[in-house]
PDB file of C-alpha atoms in Angstrom:
ATOM      1  CA  GLN A   1      -0.066  -0.019   0.166  1.00  0.00           C
ATOM      2  CA  VAL A   2       1.680   3.678  -1.224  1.00  0.00           C
ATOM      3  CA  SER A   3       0.826   6.423   1.519  1.00  0.00           C
ATOM      4  CA  THR A   4      -0.509   9.477   0.845  1.00  0.00           C
ATOM      5  CA  GLN A   5       1.203  10.975   3.015  1.00  0.00           C
ATOM      6  CA  SER A   6       4.668  12.996   2.159  1.00  0.00           C
ATOM      7  CA  THR A   7       8.005  11.225   3.206  1.00  0.00           C
ATOM      8  CA  TRP A   8       9.015  14.747   3.693  1.00  0.00           C
ATOM      9  CA  GLY A   9       9.758  16.566   6.924  1.00  0.00           C
ATOM     10  CA  ALA A  10       6.898  19.174   8.401  1.00  0.00           C
ATOM     11  CA  ASN A  11       8.395  21.685   6.583  1.00  0.00           C
ATOM     12  CA  ASN A  12       8.430  20.174   2.728  1.00  0.00           C
ATOM     13  CA  LEU A  13      12.356  20.000   2.966  1.00  0.00           C
ATOM     14  CA  PRO A  14      14.349  17.553   1.422  1.00  0.00           C
ATOM     15  CA  ALA A  15      14.901  14.445   3.371  1.00  0.00           C
ATOM     16  CA  VAL A  16      18.868  14.881   3.068  1.00  0.00           C
ATOM     17  CA  CYS A  17      19.766  18.711   4.071  1.00  0.00           C
ATOM     18  CA  LEU A  18      23.289  20.209   3.418  1.00  0.00           C
ATOM     19  CA  THR A  19      24.518  23.320   4.992  1.00  0.00           C
ATOM     20  CA  MET A  20      27.003  25.962   3.466  1.00  0.00           C
ATOM     21  CA  ALA A  21      29.860  24.867   6.043  1.00  0.00           C
ATOM     22  CA  PRO A  22      30.865  21.225   4.741  1.00  0.00           C
ATOM     23  CA  LEU A  23      30.607  22.772   1.353  1.00  0.00           C
ATOM     24  CA  ALA A  24      33.338  25.178   2.347  1.00  0.00           C
ATOM     25  CA  GLU A  25      35.661  22.489   3.075  1.00  0.00           C
ATOM     26  CA  LYS A  26      34.705  20.815   0.117  1.00  0.00           C
ATOM     27  CA  LEU A  27      36.178  23.440  -1.574  1.00  0.00           C
ATOM     28  CA  LYS A  28      39.684  23.736   0.273  1.00  0.00           C
ATOM     29  CA  ALA A  29      39.908  20.273  -0.635  1.00  0.00           C
ATOM     30  CA  ALA A  30      39.534  20.480  -4.610  1.00  0.00           C
ATOM     31  CA  TYR A  31      41.964  24.111  -4.578  1.00  0.00           C
ATOM     32  CA  ASN A  32      44.468  21.846  -3.173  1.00  0.00           C
ATOM     33  CA  ALA A  33      44.010  18.448  -5.310  1.00  0.00           C
ATOM     34  CA  THR A  34      44.214  21.384  -8.032  1.00  0.00           C
ATOM     35  CA  THR A  35      47.529  22.942  -6.406  1.00  0.00           C
ATOM     36  CA  ASN A  36      49.228  19.535  -6.168  1.00  0.00           C
ATOM     37  CA  GLY A  37      48.579  18.729  -9.562  1.00  0.00           C
ATOM     38  CA  LYS A  38      45.601  16.057  -8.818  1.00  0.00           C
ATOM     39  CA  PHE A  39      43.521  17.427 -11.697  1.00  0.00           C
ATOM     40  CA  LEU A  40      41.295  14.171 -11.832  1.00  0.00           C
ATOM     41  CA  GLU A  41      40.208  14.294  -8.213  1.00  0.00           C
ATOM     42  CA  ALA A  42      39.980  18.133  -8.250  1.00  0.00           C
ATOM     43  CA  GLN A  43      37.369  17.518 -11.103  1.00  0.00           C
ATOM     44  CA  GLN A  44      35.614  14.863  -9.174  1.00  0.00           C
ATOM     45  CA  GLN A  45      35.612  17.237  -5.796  1.00  0.00           C
ATOM     46  CA  PHE A  46      34.060  20.363  -7.640  1.00  0.00           C
ATOM     47  CA  ARG A  47      31.295  18.355  -9.614  1.00  0.00           C
ATOM     48  CA  ASN A  48      30.553  16.544  -6.330  1.00  0.00           C
ATOM     49  CA  ILE A  49      30.043  20.421  -4.701  1.00  0.00           C
ATOM     50  CA  ILE A  50      28.055  21.215  -7.760  1.00  0.00           C
ATOM     51  CA  HIS A  51      25.228  18.086  -7.311  1.00  0.00           C
ATOM     52  CA  SER A  52      25.607  18.812  -3.403  1.00  0.00           C
ATOM     53  CA  VAL A  53      24.348  22.555  -3.863  1.00  0.00           C
ATOM     54  CA  LEU A  54      20.831  20.835  -4.954  1.00  0.00           C
ATOM     55  CA  PHE A  55      20.662  19.864  -1.475  1.00  0.00           C
ATOM     56  CA  VAL A  56      21.452  22.819   0.563  1.00  0.00           C
ATOM     57  CA  LEU A  57      19.069  24.840   2.852  1.00  0.00           C
ATOM     58  CA  VAL A  58      20.161  28.475   3.322  1.00  0.00           C
ATOM     59  CA  GLU A  59      18.414  30.365   5.634  1.00  0.00           C
ATOM     60  CA  ASP A  60      19.368  34.374   4.409  1.00  0.00           C
ATOM     61  CA  LYS A  61      19.769  36.388   0.895  1.00  0.00           C
ATOM     62  CA  SER A  62      23.433  36.338   1.896  1.00  0.00           C
ATOM     63  CA  GLN A  63      23.927  32.460   2.191  1.00  0.00           C
ATOM     64  CA  THR A  64      21.747  32.167  -1.479  1.00  0.00           C
ATOM     65  CA  GLY A  65      24.604  34.585  -3.145  1.00  0.00           C
ATOM     66  CA  GLU A  66      27.366  32.299  -1.429  1.00  0.00           C
ATOM     67  CA  LEU A  67      25.910  29.435  -2.647  1.00  0.00           C
ATOM     68  CA  LYS A  68      25.449  30.708  -6.292  1.00  0.00           C
ATOM     69  CA  GLU A  69      29.297  31.991  -6.244  1.00  0.00           C
ATOM     70  CA  LEU A  70      30.025  28.173  -4.773  1.00  0.00           C
ATOM     71  CA  LEU A  71      28.169  26.742  -7.976  1.00  0.00           C
ATOM     72  CA  ASN A  72      30.170  29.434 -10.064  1.00  0.00           C
ATOM     73  CA  ILE A  73      33.187  28.745  -8.934  1.00  0.00           C
ATOM     74  CA  SER A  74      32.613  24.645  -9.170  1.00  0.00           C
ATOM     75  CA  ARG A  75      31.721  25.050 -12.580  1.00  0.00           C
ATOM     76  CA  GLU A  76      34.415  27.251 -13.786  1.00  0.00           C
ATOM     77  CA  TYR A  77      37.207  24.992 -12.370  1.00  0.00           C
ATOM     78  CA  THR A  78      34.713  21.629 -13.796  1.00  0.00           C
ATOM     79  CA  ALA A  79      34.947  22.665 -17.216  1.00  0.00           C
ATOM     80  CA  ALA A  80      38.894  24.039 -16.839  1.00  0.00           C
ATOM     81  CA  LEU A  81      39.913  20.509 -15.521  1.00  0.00           C
ATOM     82  CA  ARG A  82      38.244  19.240 -18.692  1.00  0.00           C
ATOM     83  CA  LEU A  83      40.677  21.161 -20.703  1.00  0.00           C
ATOM     84  CA  GLU A  84      43.929  19.865 -18.882  1.00  0.00           C
ATOM     85  CA  LEU A  85      42.682  16.614 -18.589  1.00  0.00           C
ATOM     86  CA  THR A  86      41.563  16.417 -22.137  1.00  0.00           C
ATOM     87  CA  ARG A  87      45.280  17.717 -23.424  1.00  0.00           C
ATOM     88  CA  LYS A  88      47.012  15.190 -21.717  1.00  0.00           C
ATOM     89  CA  GLU A  89      44.784  12.228 -23.195  1.00  0.00           C
ATOM     90  CA  THR A  90      45.244  13.846 -26.860  1.00  0.00           C
ATOM     91  CA  LYS A  91      48.609  13.388 -28.829  1.00  0.00           C
ATOM     92  CA  ASP A  92      47.795  15.460 -31.396  1.00  0.00           C
ATOM     93  CA  LEU A  93      50.232  18.936 -30.609  1.00  0.00           C
ATOM     94  CA  LYS A  94      48.168  21.266 -32.552  1.00  0.00           C
ATOM     95  CA  THR A  95      45.123  20.542 -30.136  1.00  0.00           C
ATOM     96  CA  GLN A  96      47.390  20.124 -27.302  1.00  0.00           C
ATOM     97  CA  LEU A  97      48.481  23.625 -27.374  1.00  0.00           C
ATOM     98  CA  GLU A  98      44.958  25.067 -27.875  1.00  0.00           C
ATOM     99  CA  LEU A  99      43.716  23.030 -24.441  1.00  0.00           C
ATOM    100  CA  ALA A 100      46.693  24.753 -22.775  1.00  0.00           C
ATOM    101  CA  ALA A 101      45.936  28.441 -24.165  1.00  0.00           C
ATOM    102  CA  TYR A 102      42.236  27.889 -23.511  1.00  0.00           C
ATOM    103  CA  PHE A 103      42.613  26.791 -19.999  1.00  0.00           C
ATOM    104  CA  THR A 104      44.558  30.268 -19.142  1.00  0.00           C
ATOM    105  CA  HIS A 105      41.683  32.200 -20.103  1.00  0.00           C
ATOM    106  CA  THR A 106      39.567  30.184 -17.476  1.00  0.00           C
ATOM    107  CA  SER A 107      38.562  31.758 -14.280  1.00  0.00           C
ATOM    108  CA  LEU A 108      40.987  30.377 -11.882  1.00  0.00           C
ATOM    109  CA  GLN A 109      42.460  31.541  -8.328  1.00  0.00           C
ATOM    110  CA  PRO A 110      45.983  33.704  -9.181  1.00  0.00           C
ATOM    111  CA  THR A 111      47.889  30.897  -7.666  1.00  0.00           C
ATOM    112  CA  HIS A 112      46.190  28.294 -10.027  1.00  0.00           C
ATOM    113  CA  LEU A 113      46.301  30.634 -13.195  1.00  0.00           C
ATOM    114  CA  VAL A 114      50.475  31.101 -12.298  1.00  0.00           C
ATOM    115  CA  LEU A 115      50.767  27.298 -12.645  1.00  0.00           C
ATOM    116  CA  THR A 116      48.517  27.288 -15.799  1.00  0.00           C
ATOM    117  CA  LEU A 117      50.251  29.900 -17.414  1.00  0.00           C
ATOM    118  CA  GLY A 118      53.571  28.648 -16.737  1.00  0.00           C
ATOM    119  CA  ALA A 119      52.871  24.798 -18.429  1.00  0.00           C
ATOM    120  CA  ALA A 120      51.029  26.706 -21.204  1.00  0.00           C
ATOM    121  CA  MET A 121      54.271  29.058 -21.569  1.00  0.00           C
ATOM    122  CA  SER A 122      56.807  26.193 -21.964  1.00  0.00           C
ATOM    123  CA  ALA A 123      54.593  23.953 -23.984  1.00  0.00           C
ATOM    124  CA  THR A 124      53.949  26.609 -26.911  1.00  0.00           C
ATOM    125  CA  PHE A 125      57.990  27.332 -26.593  1.00  0.00           C
ATOM    126  CA  LYS A 126      59.017  24.256 -27.013  1.00  0.00           C
ATOM    127  CA  ALA A 127      56.966  23.879 -30.160  1.00  0.00           C
ATOM    128  CA  LYS A 128      58.428  26.725 -31.312  1.00  0.00           C
ATOM    129  CA  ASN A 129      55.157  29.041 -31.348  1.00  0.00           C
ATOM    130  CA  TYR A 130      57.657  32.017 -29.878  1.00  0.00           C
ATOM    131  CA  LYS A 131      55.058  34.560 -30.297  1.00  0.00           C
ATOM    132  CA  THR A 132      52.675  32.978 -28.264  1.00  0.00           C
ATOM    133  CA  ALA A 133      55.011  31.694 -25.802  1.00  0.00           C
ATOM    134  CA  SER A 134      55.823  35.410 -25.087  1.00  0.00           C
ATOM    135  CA  THR A 135      52.252  36.392 -24.726  1.00  0.00           C
ATOM    136  CA  PHE A 136      51.667  34.154 -21.786  1.00  0.00           C
ATOM    137  CA  ALA A 137      55.210  34.946 -20.357  1.00  0.00           C
ATOM    138  CA  LYS A 138      53.809  38.697 -20.597  1.00  0.00           C
ATOM    139  CA  ARG A 139      50.660  37.484 -18.343  1.00  0.00           C
ATOM    140  CA  LEU A 140      52.859  35.762 -15.853  1.00  0.00           C
ATOM    141  CA  LEU A 141      54.950  38.316 -15.106  1.00  0.00           C
ATOM    142  CA  GLU A 142      51.343  40.810 -14.336  1.00  0.00           C
ATOM    143  CA  LEU A 143      51.227  38.205 -11.773  1.00  0.00           C
ATOM    144  CA  SER A 144      54.518  38.562  -9.741  1.00  0.00           C
ATOM    145  CA  PRO A 145      55.019  35.014  -9.674  1.00  0.00           C
ATOM    146  CA  ALA A 146      58.298  33.639  -7.876  1.00  0.00           C
ATOM    147  CA  ALA A 147      61.609  34.794  -8.616  1.00  0.00           C
ATOM    148  CA  LYS A 148      62.663  31.812 -10.492  1.00  0.00           C
ATOM    149  CA  THR A 149      59.133  31.568 -12.650  1.00  0.00           C
ATOM    150  CA  SER A 150      59.655  35.469 -13.152  1.00  0.00           C
ATOM    151  CA  GLN A 151      62.783  34.608 -14.683  1.00  0.00           C
ATOM    152  CA  SER A 152      62.001  31.829 -16.687  1.00  0.00           C
ATOM    153  CA  ALA A 153      59.140  34.336 -18.325  1.00  0.00           C
ATOM    154  CA  ARG A 154      62.132  36.689 -18.903  1.00  0.00           C
ATOM    155  CA  LYS A 155      63.946  34.181 -20.746  1.00  0.00           C
ATOM    156  CA  VAL A 156      61.519  33.024 -23.025  1.00  0.00           C
ATOM    157  CA  ILE A 157      60.463  36.411 -24.094  1.00  0.00           C
ATOM    158  CA  GLN A 158      63.720  37.200 -25.011  1.00  0.00           C
ATOM    159  CA  MET A 159      64.324  34.476 -26.873  1.00  0.00           C
ATOM    160  CA  ALA A 160      61.027  35.076 -28.650  1.00  0.00           C
ATOM    161  CA  GLU A 161      62.210  38.278 -29.691  1.00  0.00           C
ATOM    162  CA  GLN A 162      65.599  36.709 -30.884  1.00  0.00           C
ATOM    163  CA  ASN A 163      62.999  34.327 -33.134  1.00  0.00           C
ATOM    164  CA  GLY A 164      61.448  37.043 -34.562  1.00  0.00           C
ATOM    165  CA  ASN A 165      58.108  35.928 -32.151  1.00  0.00           C
ATOM    166  CA  ALA A 166      56.681  33.806 -34.936  1.00  0.00           C
ATOM    167  CA  ASP A 167      54.966  30.654 -34.364  1.00  0.00           C
ATOM    168  CA  GLU A 168      55.447  27.590 -36.227  1.00  0.00           C
ATOM    169  CA  ILE A 169      52.032  26.064 -35.744  1.00  0.00           C
ATOM    170  CA  LYS A 170      49.039  27.736 -36.430  1.00  0.00           C
ATOM    171  CA  LEU A 171      46.406  27.668 -33.814  1.00  0.00           C
ATOM    172  CA  ASP A 172      42.372  28.158 -33.316  1.00  0.00           C
ATOM    173  CA  TYR A 173      43.270  30.525 -30.822  1.00  0.00           C
ATOM    174  CA  ASP A 174      43.071  34.718 -30.725  1.00  0.00           C
ATOM    175  CA  GLU A 175      44.079  35.930 -27.013  1.00  0.00           C
ATOM    176  CA  LYS A 176      43.370  39.374 -27.947  1.00  0.00           C
ATOM    177  CA  ASN A 177      39.217  38.523 -28.855  1.00  0.00           C
ATOM    178  CA  PRO A 178      37.547  37.678 -25.359  1.00  0.00           C
ATOM    179  CA  PHE A 179      35.790  34.062 -25.495  1.00  0.00           C
ATOM    180  CA  VAL A 180      34.581  31.403 -23.231  1.00  0.00           C
ATOM    181  CA  VAL A 181      34.920  27.406 -24.195  1.00  0.00           C
ATOM    182  CA  CYS A 182      32.241  25.577 -25.575  1.00  0.00           C
ATOM    183  CA  ALA A 183      31.498  22.627 -22.998  1.00  0.00           C
ATOM    184  CA  ALA A 184      30.645  19.962 -26.200  1.00  0.00           C
ATOM    185  CA  SER A 185      33.684  20.923 -28.466  1.00  0.00           C
ATOM    186  CA  LEU A 186      36.210  22.703 -26.612  1.00  0.00           C
ATOM    187  CA  LYS A 187      36.375  25.060 -28.906  1.00  0.00           C
ATOM    188  CA  PRO A 188      36.509  28.804 -27.880  1.00  0.00           C
ATOM    189  CA  ILE A 189      32.937  31.090 -28.912  1.00  0.00           C
ATOM    190  CA  TYR A 190      34.402  34.131 -29.450  1.00  0.00           C
ATOM    191  CA  ARG A 191      32.197  37.316 -28.487  1.00  0.00           C
ATOM    192  CA  GLY A 192      29.592  38.448 -30.650  1.00  0.00           C
ATOM    193  CA  THR A 193      29.029  34.712 -32.013  1.00  0.00           C
ATOM    194  CA  GLU A 194      25.860  32.835 -30.401  1.00  0.00           C
ATOM    195  CA  GLN A 195      25.552  30.598 -27.375  1.00  0.00           C
ATOM    196  CA  ILE A 196      23.513  28.834 -25.447  1.00  0.00           C
ATOM    197  CA  ARG A 197      23.644  27.821 -21.871  1.00  0.00           C
ATOM    198  CA  CYS A 198      23.033  24.544 -19.387  1.00  0.00           C
ATOM    199  CA  SER A 199      20.098  24.464 -17.970  1.00  0.00           C
ATOM    200  CA  TYR A 200      21.364  23.828 -14.545  1.00  0.00           C
ATOM    201  CA  CYS A 201      25.191  25.271 -14.355  1.00  0.00           C
ATOM    202  CA  TYR A 202      24.792  28.001 -16.906  1.00  0.00           C
ATOM    203  CA  GLN A 203      27.907  26.688 -18.644  1.00  0.00           C
ATOM    204  CA  SER A 204      28.076  27.904 -22.375  1.00  0.00           C
ATOM    205  CA  PHE A 205      27.815  25.913 -25.228  1.00  0.00           C
ATOM    206  CA  LEU A 206      27.762  26.352 -29.321  1.00  0.00           C
ATOM    207  CA  PRO A 207      23.950  26.178 -30.605  1.00  0.00           C
ATOM    208  CA  LYS A 208      24.559  23.252 -32.521  1.00  0.00           C
ATOM    209  CA  HIS A 209      25.085  21.056 -29.350  1.00  0.00           C
ATOM    210  CA  LYS A 210      21.033  21.747 -27.973  1.00  0.00           C
ATOM    211  CA  GLY A 211      19.936  18.847 -26.105  1.00  0.00           C
ATOM    212  CA  GLU A 212      23.079  17.368 -25.116  1.00  0.00           C
ATOM    213  CA  THR A 213      23.616  16.563 -21.972  1.00  0.00           C
ATOM    214  CA  CYS A 214      26.094  19.045 -20.016  1.00  0.00           C
ATOM    215  CA  PRO A 215      29.760  17.661 -19.686  1.00  0.00           C
ATOM    216  CA  VAL A 216      30.351  19.565 -16.969  1.00  0.00           C
ATOM    217  CA  CYS A 217      27.424  19.013 -14.307  1.00  0.00           C
ATOM    218  CA  LEU A 218      26.376  15.736 -15.665  1.00  0.00           C
ATOM    219  CA  ILE A 219      22.396  17.368 -14.516  1.00  0.00           C
ATOM    220  CA  GLY A 220      21.469  20.008 -17.091  1.00  0.00           C
ATOM    221  CA  THR A 221      21.317  20.127 -20.834  1.00  0.00           C
ATOM    222  CA  ALA A 222      22.745  22.642 -23.479  1.00  0.00           C
ATOM    223  CA  GLY A 223      20.017  25.372 -24.376  1.00  0.00           C
ATOM    224  CA  GLY A 224      17.265  23.468 -22.189  1.00  0.00           C
ATOM    225  CA  ASP A 225      14.041  25.708 -20.790  1.00  0.00           C
ATOM    226  CA  SER A 226      14.721  25.532 -16.978  1.00  0.00           C
ATOM    227  CA  THR A 227      15.103  28.558 -13.922  1.00  0.00           C
ATOM    228  CA  GLY A 228      18.329  26.750 -13.282  1.00  0.00           C
ATOM    229  CA  MET A 229      19.657  26.903  -9.628  1.00  0.00           C
ATOM    230  CA  VAL A 230      16.814  28.311  -7.497  1.00  0.00           C
ATOM    231  CA  ASN A 231      17.763  27.896  -3.740  1.00  0.00           C
ATOM    232  CA  SER A 232      15.594  29.798  -0.960  1.00  0.00           C
ATOM    233  CA  TYR A 233      14.100  29.016   2.382  1.00  0.00           C
ATOM    234  CA  ASN A 234      10.990  31.496   3.519  1.00  0.00           C
ATOM    235  CA  ARG A 235      10.484  30.981   7.096  1.00  0.00           C
TER     236      ARG A 235
END
């Protein structure tokens, strides 16, 4: 016999509720995993936060804002780490360099951006893409990294000038034109180009991927009709 009574609590809350505090600890752990280069582990932790957001009970508007920010951070890192994990799997040098370049345009903490720019600088310089390597080196110096990193960046700039600031491999990458990365194709969506969003986490897609499951959050669909995250508690 199926009961007609709700299995939820008296306030119609989910059977399992979370608070902000555990998610803040999860965020710290995910940041640490990223710093230590444990990218697969970090991606799993950030995605876990994205999923956990669905079960968080907030008590005021400030916590609602914090929760949305937590979702945004976790989405950005999950998407960014997909670029790096995919780069490590591909054997095509051009694709490797492009993904390394796109990774430097994601919204990361300064500490992680320094690591990302350093890796992209080294990879493009090794591939004799001196002009592109020089742009990464200059962006790196703007972040005032450690002395050893700064020295390497200046050396790259100097060597690039000596080699005519030329690139040996033409990349699908324009650092002067703002862009976001399509979650499905992992290609740039430059400013002014039409894009659609995941119905849950708001990750960007090219329109041709409408209806596909979002590979970032694994919950929403590209271009799906939804209000996204709505989390409130009216006393």
